[in-house]
Amino acid sequence: MNNENQLEYDIDREMLQRHAVTVLEGLGAAVESLEESDFLNSVLISIGQTHVQRHVKPNMLRRLWPSLNYGLKQCLQENYTKEVNEAWKKVYFYVCFHMKRGMENPDLDFDSYCNGTK
């Protein structure tokens, strides 16, 4: 490590890039699983619960939309229509809603929650 913490910067950058790929793959999986909402919701709640362990606050989730929106615009260019934007925004906030449920209820067992036995 040098005086400018260059090694630390490289590691953090690599970690951030891996996480970005994971997030995008997760959004893709969410789109593919929309018809299996109970399964999808349980996964999203579980992901929210793991984010609590990393000290991520629920309000931080909404802050990612502008960056994701920008990235989608850059990749899809003229194919990123108003309708496509709205569809991705709905999926993203659906994901956020269920992750937030997990973050606010870190001990929630989804199966018990669904069966009303909480």
Tab-separated table of N, CA, C and O in Angstrom:
chain	number	residue	atom	x	y	z
A	1	MET	N	0.856	-1.179	0.000
A	1	MET	CA	0.000	0.000	0.000
A	1	MET	C	0.893	1.230	0.000
A	1	MET	O	1.845	1.319	0.758
A	2	ASN	N	0.541	2.197	-0.860
A	2	ASN	CA	1.332	3.417	-0.896
A	2	ASN	C	0.688	4.512	-0.046
A	2	ASN	O	-0.353	4.295	0.570
A	3	ASN	N	1.318	5.672	-0.037
A	3	ASN	CA	0.815	6.780	0.782
A	3	ASN	C	-0.556	7.275	0.330
A	3	ASN	O	-1.257	7.933	1.075
A	4	GLU	N	-0.911	6.986	-0.917
A	4	GLU	CA	-2.196	7.439	-1.446
A	4	GLU	C	-3.277	6.364	-1.328
A	4	GLU	O	-4.342	6.487	-1.912
A	5	ASN	N	-2.958	5.301	-0.594
A	5	ASN	CA	-3.896	4.192	-0.411
A	5	ASN	C	-4.345	3.589	-1.731
A	5	ASN	O	-5.488	3.179	-1.889
A	6	GLN	N	-3.442	3.523	-2.701
A	6	GLN	CA	-3.782	3.032	-4.023
A	6	GLN	C	-4.310	1.595	-3.990
A	6	GLN	O	-5.277	1.283	-4.649
A	7	LEU	N	-3.707	0.732	-3.209
A	7	LEU	CA	-4.148	-0.659	-3.128
A	7	LEU	C	-5.573	-0.721	-2.600
A	7	LEU	O	-6.416	-1.423	-3.139
A	8	GLU	N	-5.865	0.041	-1.578
A	8	GLU	CA	-7.202	0.062	-1.018
A	8	GLU	C	-8.220	0.516	-2.062
A	8	GLU	O	-9.289	-0.050	-2.202
A	9	TYR	N	-7.873	1.519	-2.845
A	9	TYR	CA	-8.754	2.029	-3.885
A	9	TYR	C	-9.034	0.942	-4.920
A	9	TYR	O	-10.173	0.735	-5.311
A	10	ASP	N	-7.995	0.224	-5.344
A	10	ASP	CA	-8.173	-0.824	-6.337
A	10	ASP	C	-9.092	-1.925	-5.823
A	10	ASP	O	-9.941	-2.401	-6.548
A	11	ILE	N	-8.918	-2.316	-4.588
A	11	ILE	CA	-9.747	-3.373	-4.011
A	11	ILE	C	-11.198	-2.905	-3.917
A	11	ILE	O	-12.113	-3.614	-4.300
A	12	ASP	N	-11.415	-1.696	-3.445
A	12	ASP	CA	-12.772	-1.176	-3.333
A	12	ASP	C	-13.432	-1.053	-4.705
A	12	ASP	O	-14.610	-1.342	-4.854
A	13	ARG	N	-12.661	-0.640	-5.686
A	13	ARG	CA	-13.205	-0.493	-7.036
A	13	ARG	C	-13.610	-1.858	-7.598
A	13	ARG	O	-14.675	-1.998	-8.188
A	14	GLU	N	-12.776	-2.858	-7.417
A	14	GLU	CA	-13.100	-4.200	-7.878
A	14	GLU	C	-14.339	-4.732	-7.159
A	14	GLU	O	-15.208	-5.339	-7.788
A	15	MET	N	-14.416	-4.507	-5.862
A	15	MET	CA	-15.568	-4.956	-5.094
A	15	MET	C	-16.835	-4.259	-5.594
A	15	MET	O	-17.876	-4.899	-5.769
A	16	LEU	N	-16.742	-2.973	-5.854
A	16	LEU	CA	-17.892	-2.218	-6.349
A	16	LEU	C	-18.328	-2.739	-7.719
A	16	LEU	O	-19.522	-2.912	-7.973
A	17	GLN	N	-17.390	-3.043	-8.589
A	17	GLN	CA	-17.725	-3.568	-9.907
A	17	GLN	C	-18.395	-4.941	-9.799
A	17	GLN	O	-19.378	-5.203	-10.492
A	18	ARG	N	-17.895	-5.794	-8.922
A	18	ARG	CA	-18.514	-7.117	-8.731
A	18	ARG	C	-19.937	-6.963	-8.193
A	18	ARG	O	-20.849	-7.654	-8.617
A	19	HIS	N	-20.118	-6.035	-7.263
A	19	HIS	CA	-21.440	-5.822	-6.699
A	19	HIS	C	-22.389	-5.274	-7.759
A	19	HIS	O	-23.560	-5.674	-7.818
A	20	ALA	N	-21.911	-4.373	-8.605
A	20	ALA	CA	-22.752	-3.829	-9.672
A	20	ALA	C	-23.223	-4.943	-10.606
A	20	ALA	O	-24.399	-4.983	-10.991
A	21	VAL	N	-22.331	-5.856	-10.949
A	21	VAL	CA	-22.712	-6.993	-11.794
A	21	VAL	C	-23.747	-7.851	-11.080
A	21	VAL	O	-24.746	-8.276	-11.677
A	22	THR	N	-23.542	-8.087	-9.795
A	22	THR	CA	-24.488	-8.882	-9.011
A	22	THR	C	-25.861	-8.216	-8.978
A	22	THR	O	-26.893	-8.892	-9.129
A	23	VAL	N	-25.885	-6.905	-8.798
A	23	VAL	CA	-27.157	-6.172	-8.761
A	23	VAL	C	-27.874	-6.305	-10.100
A	23	VAL	O	-29.077	-6.603	-10.146
A	24	LEU	N	-27.144	-6.115	-11.189
A	24	LEU	CA	-27.773	-6.205	-12.508
A	24	LEU	C	-28.258	-7.623	-12.800
A	24	LEU	O	-29.337	-7.809	-13.363
A	25	GLU	N	-27.484	-8.621	-12.406
A	25	GLU	CA	-27.935	-10.000	-12.580
A	25	GLU	C	-29.174	-10.259	-11.728
A	25	GLU	O	-30.095	-10.964	-12.160
A	26	GLY	N	-29.203	-9.676	-10.546
A	26	GLY	CA	-30.365	-9.821	-9.671
A	26	GLY	C	-31.604	-9.183	-10.265
A	26	GLY	O	-32.707	-9.742	-10.190
A	27	LEU	N	-31.444	-8.016	-10.881
A	27	LEU	CA	-32.584	-7.380	-11.538
A	27	LEU	C	-33.081	-8.229	-12.705
A	27	LEU	O	-34.291	-8.360	-12.917
A	28	GLY	N	-32.143	-8.817	-13.441
A	28	GLY	CA	-32.531	-9.718	-14.534
A	28	GLY	C	-33.298	-10.916	-14.011
A	28	GLY	O	-34.321	-11.316	-14.581
A	29	ALA	N	-32.835	-11.484	-12.922
A	29	ALA	CA	-33.527	-12.625	-12.311
A	29	ALA	C	-34.901	-12.211	-11.811
A	29	ALA	O	-35.860	-12.980	-11.913
A	30	ALA	N	-35.005	-10.995	-11.294
A	30	ALA	CA	-36.307	-10.508	-10.827
A	30	ALA	C	-37.287	-10.427	-11.981
A	30	ALA	O	-38.438	-10.851	-11.870
A	31	VAL	N	-36.835	-9.908	-13.110
A	31	VAL	CA	-37.700	-9.814	-14.282
A	31	VAL	C	-38.145	-11.208	-14.722
A	31	VAL	O	-39.315	-11.437	-15.022
A	32	GLU	N	-37.223	-12.157	-14.725
A	32	GLU	CA	-37.543	-13.516	-15.147
A	32	GLU	C	-38.470	-14.226	-14.159
A	32	GLU	O	-39.158	-15.173	-14.531
A	33	SER	N	-38.498	-13.791	-12.909
A	33	SER	CA	-39.279	-14.471	-11.869
A	33	SER	C	-40.554	-13.737	-11.490
A	33	SER	O	-41.197	-14.091	-10.505
A	34	LEU	N	-40.931	-12.732	-12.246
A	34	LEU	CA	-42.091	-11.928	-11.870
A	34	LEU	C	-43.366	-12.755	-11.724
A	34	LEU	O	-44.234	-12.424	-10.924
A	35	GLU	N	-43.477	-13.839	-12.485
A	35	GLU	CA	-44.690	-14.657	-12.386
A	35	GLU	C	-44.665	-15.599	-11.186
A	35	GLU	O	-45.672	-16.213	-10.865
A	36	GLU	N	-43.524	-15.727	-10.542
A	36	GLU	CA	-43.390	-16.552	-9.339
A	36	GLU	C	-43.174	-15.607	-8.158
A	36	GLU	O	-42.129	-15.633	-7.510
A	37	SER	N	-44.170	-14.802	-7.866
A	37	SER	CA	-43.984	-13.696	-6.936
A	37	SER	C	-43.620	-14.135	-5.519
A	37	SER	O	-42.815	-13.474	-4.867
A	38	ASP	N	-44.183	-15.241	-5.023
A	38	ASP	CA	-43.820	-15.672	-3.669
A	38	ASP	C	-42.346	-16.027	-3.582
A	38	ASP	O	-41.656	-15.648	-2.628
A	39	PHE	N	-41.861	-16.742	-4.584
A	39	PHE	CA	-40.438	-17.101	-4.604
A	39	PHE	C	-39.585	-15.842	-4.703
A	39	PHE	O	-38.639	-15.651	-3.935
A	40	LEU	N	-39.923	-14.976	-5.639
A	40	LEU	CA	-39.169	-13.742	-5.832
A	40	LEU	C	-39.173	-12.897	-4.566
A	40	LEU	O	-38.128	-12.414	-4.124
A	41	ASN	N	-40.345	-12.733	-3.958
A	41	ASN	CA	-40.436	-11.931	-2.738
A	41	ASN	C	-39.567	-12.504	-1.627
A	41	ASN	O	-38.904	-11.760	-0.902
A	42	SER	N	-39.564	-13.824	-1.485
A	42	SER	CA	-38.746	-14.432	-0.424
A	42	SER	C	-37.259	-14.184	-0.674
A	42	SER	O	-36.506	-13.923	0.262
A	43	VAL	N	-36.838	-14.254	-1.929
A	43	VAL	CA	-35.429	-13.985	-2.254
A	43	VAL	C	-35.095	-12.531	-1.953
A	43	VAL	O	-34.058	-12.236	-1.348
A	44	LEU	N	-35.970	-11.620	-2.351
A	44	LEU	CA	-35.705	-10.195	-2.135
A	44	LEU	C	-35.691	-9.844	-0.654
A	44	LEU	O	-34.855	-9.050	-0.209
A	45	ILE	N	-36.585	-10.438	0.114
A	45	ILE	CA	-36.590	-10.207	1.565
A	45	ILE	C	-35.280	-10.717	2.165
A	45	ILE	O	-34.645	-10.044	2.983
A	46	SER	N	-34.855	-11.881	1.738
A	46	SER	CA	-33.600	-12.446	2.230
A	46	SER	C	-32.406	-11.562	1.863
A	46	SER	O	-31.514	-11.333	2.685
A	47	ILE	N	-32.394	-11.045	0.649
A	47	ILE	CA	-31.310	-10.137	0.235
A	47	ILE	C	-31.330	-8.885	1.106
A	47	ILE	O	-30.279	-8.398	1.533
A	48	GLY	N	-32.519	-8.371	1.388
A	48	GLY	CA	-32.627	-7.214	2.286
A	48	GLY	C	-32.066	-7.523	3.660
A	48	GLY	O	-31.358	-6.702	4.256
A	49	GLN	N	-32.356	-8.718	4.162
A	49	GLN	CA	-31.849	-9.111	5.478
A	49	GLN	C	-30.319	-9.178	5.485
A	49	GLN	O	-29.691	-8.769	6.461
A	50	THR	N	-29.721	-9.648	4.406
A	50	THR	CA	-28.250	-9.703	4.372
A	50	THR	C	-27.650	-8.307	4.276
A	50	THR	O	-26.549	-8.079	4.774
A	51	HIS	N	-28.362	-7.375	3.662
A	51	HIS	CA	-27.847	-6.009	3.577
A	51	HIS	C	-27.827	-5.325	4.939
A	51	HIS	O	-27.014	-4.435	5.163
A	52	VAL	N	-28.700	-5.728	5.848
A	52	VAL	CA	-28.683	-5.188	7.210
A	52	VAL	C	-27.349	-5.508	7.869
A	52	VAL	O	-26.759	-4.670	8.549
A	53	GLN	N	-26.854	-6.715	7.641
A	53	GLN	CA	-25.579	-7.129	8.227
A	53	GLN	C	-24.417	-6.295	7.700
A	53	GLN	O	-23.379	-6.197	8.331
A	54	ARG	N	-24.611	-5.683	6.544
A	54	ARG	CA	-23.572	-4.835	5.952
A	54	ARG	C	-23.834	-3.346	6.227
A	54	ARG	O	-23.234	-2.474	5.609
A	55	HIS	N	-24.779	-3.093	7.125
A	55	HIS	CA	-25.102	-1.738	7.584
A	55	HIS	C	-25.667	-0.850	6.473
A	55	HIS	O	-25.467	0.365	6.481
A	56	VAL	N	-26.369	-1.449	5.529
A	56	VAL	CA	-27.056	-0.684	4.490
A	56	VAL	C	-28.422	-0.290	5.043
A	56	VAL	O	-29.136	-1.120	5.599
A	57	LYS	N	-28.756	0.956	4.900
A	57	LYS	CA	-30.039	1.468	5.389
A	57	LYS	C	-31.065	1.424	4.254
A	57	LYS	O	-30.723	1.629	3.087
A	58	PRO	N	-32.340	1.195	4.586
A	58	PRO	CA	-33.375	1.115	3.555
A	58	PRO	C	-33.434	2.326	2.625
A	58	PRO	O	-33.652	2.182	1.431
A	59	ASN	N	-33.216	3.529	3.165
A	59	ASN	CA	-33.300	4.723	2.315
A	59	ASN	C	-32.183	4.779	1.273
A	59	ASN	O	-32.282	5.526	0.302
A	60	MET	N	-31.135	3.989	1.444
A	60	MET	CA	-30.040	3.963	0.483
A	60	MET	C	-30.449	3.282	-0.821
A	60	MET	O	-29.884	3.569	-1.877
A	61	LEU	N	-31.424	2.388	-0.756
A	61	LEU	CA	-31.834	1.646	-1.945
A	61	LEU	C	-32.384	2.576	-3.020
A	61	LEU	O	-32.042	2.442	-4.196
A	62	ARG	N	-33.227	3.505	-2.640
A	62	ARG	CA	-33.845	4.417	-3.604
A	62	ARG	C	-32.806	5.288	-4.294
A	62	ARG	O	-33.000	5.711	-5.430
A	63	ARG	N	-31.708	5.553	-3.618
A	63	ARG	CA	-30.669	6.426	-4.175
A	63	ARG	C	-29.937	5.794	-5.347
A	63	ARG	O	-29.222	6.488	-6.069
A	64	LEU	N	-30.094	4.506	-5.551
A	64	LEU	CA	-29.403	3.841	-6.654
A	64	LEU	C	-30.122	4.002	-7.987
A	64	LEU	O	-29.527	3.802	-9.041
A	65	TRP	N	-31.410	4.334	-7.945
A	65	TRP	CA	-32.172	4.427	-9.190
A	65	TRP	C	-31.543	5.389	-10.208
A	65	TRP	O	-31.411	5.036	-11.381
A	66	PRO	N	-31.136	6.605	-9.834
A	66	PRO	CA	-30.552	7.500	-10.854
A	66	PRO	C	-29.331	6.891	-11.554
A	66	PRO	O	-29.193	7.036	-12.776
A	67	SER	N	-28.491	6.188	-10.825
A	67	SER	CA	-27.315	5.564	-11.447
A	67	SER	C	-27.719	4.422	-12.368
A	67	SER	O	-27.188	4.275	-13.469
A	68	LEU	N	-28.656	3.607	-11.913
A	68	LEU	CA	-29.140	2.507	-12.747
A	68	LEU	C	-29.818	3.064	-13.994
A	68	LEU	O	-29.573	2.599	-15.106
A	69	ASN	N	-30.640	4.071	-13.826
A	69	ASN	CA	-31.324	4.709	-14.947
A	69	ASN	C	-30.307	5.240	-15.961
A	69	ASN	O	-30.453	5.039	-17.174
A	70	TYR	N	-29.276	5.894	-15.469
A	70	TYR	CA	-28.229	6.431	-16.347
A	70	TYR	C	-27.548	5.293	-17.124
A	70	TYR	O	-27.338	5.399	-18.338
A	71	GLY	N	-27.204	4.213	-16.416
A	71	GLY	CA	-26.548	3.083	-17.072
A	71	GLY	C	-27.426	2.437	-18.131
A	71	GLY	O	-26.948	2.070	-19.216
A	72	LEU	N	-28.711	2.299	-17.827
A	72	LEU	CA	-29.637	1.732	-18.812
A	72	LEU	C	-29.732	2.633	-20.046
A	72	LEU	O	-29.743	2.149	-21.176
A	73	LYS	N	-29.791	3.940	-19.830
A	73	LYS	CA	-29.844	4.886	-20.959
A	73	LYS	C	-28.602	4.740	-21.832
A	73	LYS	O	-28.693	4.752	-23.058
A	74	GLN	N	-27.440	4.619	-21.188
A	74	GLN	CA	-26.190	4.515	-21.931
A	74	GLN	C	-26.127	3.230	-22.753
A	74	GLN	O	-25.652	3.233	-23.876
A	75	CYS	N	-26.601	2.135	-22.173
A	75	CYS	CA	-26.540	0.845	-22.864
A	75	CYS	C	-27.601	0.705	-23.943
A	75	CYS	O	-27.326	0.209	-25.035
A	76	LEU	N	-28.809	1.124	-23.640
A	76	LEU	CA	-29.929	0.899	-24.562
A	76	LEU	C	-30.101	2.028	-25.576
A	76	LEU	O	-30.784	1.844	-26.581
A	77	GLN	N	-29.541	3.171	-25.287
A	77	GLN	CA	-29.583	4.352	-26.150
A	77	GLN	C	-30.986	4.627	-26.682
A	77	GLN	O	-31.894	4.848	-25.893
A	78	GLU	N	-31.188	4.610	-28.000
A	78	GLU	CA	-32.498	4.970	-28.561
A	78	GLU	C	-33.592	3.956	-28.209
A	78	GLU	O	-34.777	4.250	-28.311
A	79	ASN	N	-33.186	2.767	-27.757
A	79	ASN	CA	-34.169	1.768	-27.332
A	79	ASN	C	-34.693	2.032	-25.914
A	79	ASN	O	-35.615	1.356	-25.471
A	80	TYR	N	-34.093	2.984	-25.238
A	80	TYR	CA	-34.527	3.317	-23.877
A	80	TYR	C	-35.631	4.358	-23.963
A	80	TYR	O	-35.437	5.546	-23.720
A	81	THR	N	-36.802	3.889	-24.290
A	81	THR	CA	-37.964	4.754	-24.451
A	81	THR	C	-38.566	5.084	-23.090
A	81	THR	O	-38.191	4.493	-22.064
A	82	LYS	N	-39.529	5.965	-23.107
A	82	LYS	CA	-40.241	6.315	-21.875
A	82	LYS	C	-40.887	5.066	-21.273
A	82	LYS	O	-40.867	4.867	-20.058
A	83	GLU	N	-41.459	4.214	-22.112
A	83	GLU	CA	-42.114	2.992	-21.648
A	83	GLU	C	-41.112	2.024	-21.024
A	83	GLU	O	-41.398	1.411	-19.989
A	84	VAL	N	-39.953	1.890	-21.647
A	84	VAL	CA	-38.900	1.007	-21.110
A	84	VAL	C	-38.414	1.555	-19.779
A	84	VAL	O	-38.239	0.809	-18.812
A	85	ASN	N	-38.227	2.860	-19.720
A	85	ASN	CA	-37.820	3.510	-18.472
A	85	ASN	C	-38.823	3.211	-17.366
A	85	ASN	O	-38.441	2.824	-16.253
A	86	GLU	N	-40.095	3.381	-17.643
A	86	GLU	CA	-41.137	3.148	-16.639
A	86	GLU	C	-41.167	1.687	-16.197
A	86	GLU	O	-41.365	1.395	-15.016
A	87	ALA	N	-40.976	0.771	-17.138
A	87	ALA	CA	-40.984	-0.652	-16.789
A	87	ALA	C	-39.821	-0.982	-15.861
A	87	ALA	O	-40.001	-1.657	-14.833
A	88	TRP	N	-38.618	-0.503	-16.186
A	88	TRP	CA	-37.457	-0.768	-15.338
A	88	TRP	C	-37.613	-0.106	-13.975
A	88	TRP	O	-37.247	-0.670	-12.950
A	89	LYS	N	-38.182	1.083	-13.973
A	89	LYS	CA	-38.380	1.793	-12.707
A	89	LYS	C	-39.338	1.012	-11.810
A	89	LYS	O	-39.095	0.862	-10.613
A	90	LYS	N	-40.405	0.480	-12.379
A	90	LYS	CA	-41.362	-0.310	-11.595
A	90	LYS	C	-40.698	-1.563	-11.041
A	90	LYS	O	-40.904	-1.914	-9.876
A	91	VAL	N	-39.914	-2.245	-11.865
A	91	VAL	CA	-39.212	-3.446	-11.389
A	91	VAL	C	-38.253	-3.071	-10.268
A	91	VAL	O	-38.213	-3.724	-9.220
A	92	TYR	N	-37.485	-2.003	-10.471
A	92	TYR	CA	-36.497	-1.612	-9.464
A	92	TYR	C	-37.175	-1.271	-8.136
A	92	TYR	O	-36.736	-1.718	-7.072
A	93	PHE	N	-38.254	-0.515	-8.168
A	93	PHE	CA	-38.905	-0.136	-6.914
A	93	PHE	C	-39.670	-1.302	-6.290
A	93	PHE	O	-39.833	-1.347	-5.072
A	94	TYR	N	-40.078	-2.256	-7.091
A	94	TYR	CA	-40.639	-3.502	-6.551
A	94	TYR	C	-39.558	-4.236	-5.761
A	94	TYR	O	-39.784	-4.680	-4.637
A	95	VAL	N	-38.378	-4.341	-6.362
A	95	VAL	CA	-37.238	-4.967	-5.685
A	95	VAL	C	-36.934	-4.225	-4.389
A	95	VAL	O	-36.768	-4.833	-3.325
A	96	CYS	N	-36.877	-2.904	-4.455
A	96	CYS	CA	-36.588	-2.095	-3.261
A	96	CYS	C	-37.624	-2.313	-2.163
A	96	CYS	O	-37.269	-2.425	-0.983
A	97	PHE	N	-38.888	-2.371	-2.544
A	97	PHE	CA	-39.962	-2.543	-1.566
A	97	PHE	C	-39.754	-3.827	-0.761
A	97	PHE	O	-39.835	-3.818	0.478
A	98	HIS	N	-39.475	-4.921	-1.441
A	98	HIS	CA	-39.336	-6.197	-0.739
A	98	HIS	C	-37.995	-6.314	-0.016
A	98	HIS	O	-37.931	-6.912	1.065
A	99	MET	N	-36.947	-5.718	-0.570
A	99	MET	CA	-35.681	-5.692	0.162
A	99	MET	C	-35.843	-4.885	1.446
A	99	MET	O	-35.329	-5.271	2.496
A	100	LYS	N	-36.572	-3.785	1.368
A	100	LYS	CA	-36.801	-2.948	2.545
A	100	LYS	C	-37.554	-3.734	3.614
A	100	LYS	O	-37.249	-3.616	4.809
A	101	ARG	N	-38.524	-4.554	3.209
A	101	ARG	CA	-39.238	-5.404	4.170
A	101	ARG	C	-38.248	-6.290	4.920
A	101	ARG	O	-38.352	-6.463	6.131
A	102	GLY	N	-37.305	-6.861	4.190
A	102	GLY	CA	-36.295	-7.703	4.830
A	102	GLY	C	-35.368	-6.908	5.728
A	102	GLY	O	-34.985	-7.363	6.811
A	103	MET	N	-35.011	-5.713	5.300
A	103	MET	CA	-34.115	-4.872	6.094
A	103	MET	C	-34.778	-4.419	7.384
A	103	MET	O	-34.126	-4.305	8.414
A	104	GLU	N	-36.062	-4.155	7.313
A	104	GLU	CA	-36.787	-3.694	8.502
A	104	GLU	C	-37.205	-4.846	9.412
A	104	GLU	O	-37.609	-4.621	10.550
A	105	ASN	N	-37.112	-6.066	8.909
A	105	ASN	CA	-37.479	-7.265	9.672
A	105	ASN	C	-36.393	-8.318	9.491
A	105	ASN	O	-36.617	-9.342	8.833
A	106	PRO	N	-35.204	-8.095	10.064
A	106	PRO	CA	-34.077	-8.992	9.799
A	106	PRO	C	-34.287	-10.425	10.291
A	106	PRO	O	-33.608	-11.333	9.811
A	107	ASP	N	-35.243	-10.640	11.181
A	107	ASP	CA	-35.497	-11.998	11.679
A	107	ASP	C	-36.735	-12.624	11.055
A	107	ASP	O	-37.155	-13.707	11.459
A	108	LEU	N	-37.316	-11.954	10.072
A	108	LEU	CA	-38.535	-12.431	9.437
A	108	LEU	C	-38.285	-13.738	8.684
A	108	LEU	O	-37.343	-13.847	7.901
A	109	ASP	N	-39.114	-14.723	8.955
A	109	ASP	CA	-39.094	-15.972	8.194
A	109	ASP	C	-40.210	-15.849	7.173
A	109	ASP	O	-41.391	-15.799	7.537
A	110	PHE	N	-39.858	-15.799	5.892
A	110	PHE	CA	-40.839	-15.534	4.858
A	110	PHE	C	-41.953	-16.566	4.818
A	110	PHE	O	-43.116	-16.220	4.654
A	111	ASP	N	-41.643	-17.856	4.984
A	111	ASP	CA	-42.680	-18.886	4.948
A	111	ASP	C	-43.702	-18.677	6.060
A	111	ASP	O	-44.904	-18.786	5.857
A	112	SER	N	-43.219	-18.353	7.256
A	112	SER	CA	-44.130	-18.076	8.362
A	112	SER	C	-44.952	-16.835	8.094
A	112	SER	O	-46.136	-16.773	8.401
A	113	TYR	N	-44.317	-15.841	7.507
A	113	TYR	CA	-44.995	-14.586	7.191
A	113	TYR	C	-46.149	-14.838	6.218
A	113	TYR	O	-47.251	-14.338	6.398
A	114	CYS	N	-45.885	-15.647	5.182
A	114	CYS	CA	-46.913	-15.950	4.184
A	114	CYS	C	-48.058	-16.750	4.773
A	114	CYS	O	-49.207	-16.594	4.380
A	115	ASN	N	-47.750	-17.625	5.723
A	115	ASN	CA	-48.777	-18.477	6.330
A	115	ASN	C	-49.494	-17.795	7.488
A	115	ASN	O	-50.334	-18.392	8.124
A	116	GLY	N	-49.082	-16.553	7.800
A	116	GLY	CA	-49.742	-15.805	8.856
A	116	GLY	C	-49.324	-16.208	10.259
A	116	GLY	O	-49.931	-15.800	11.234
A	117	THR	N	-48.248	-17.009	10.381
A	117	THR	CA	-47.805	-17.448	11.718
A	117	THR	C	-46.683	-16.584	12.262
A	117	THR	O	-46.301	-16.728	13.397
A	118	LYS	N	-46.130	-15.729	11.448
A	118	LYS	CA	-45.089	-14.776	11.824
A	118	LYS	C	-44.456	-15.204	13.090
A	118	LYS	O	-43.727	-14.910	13.815
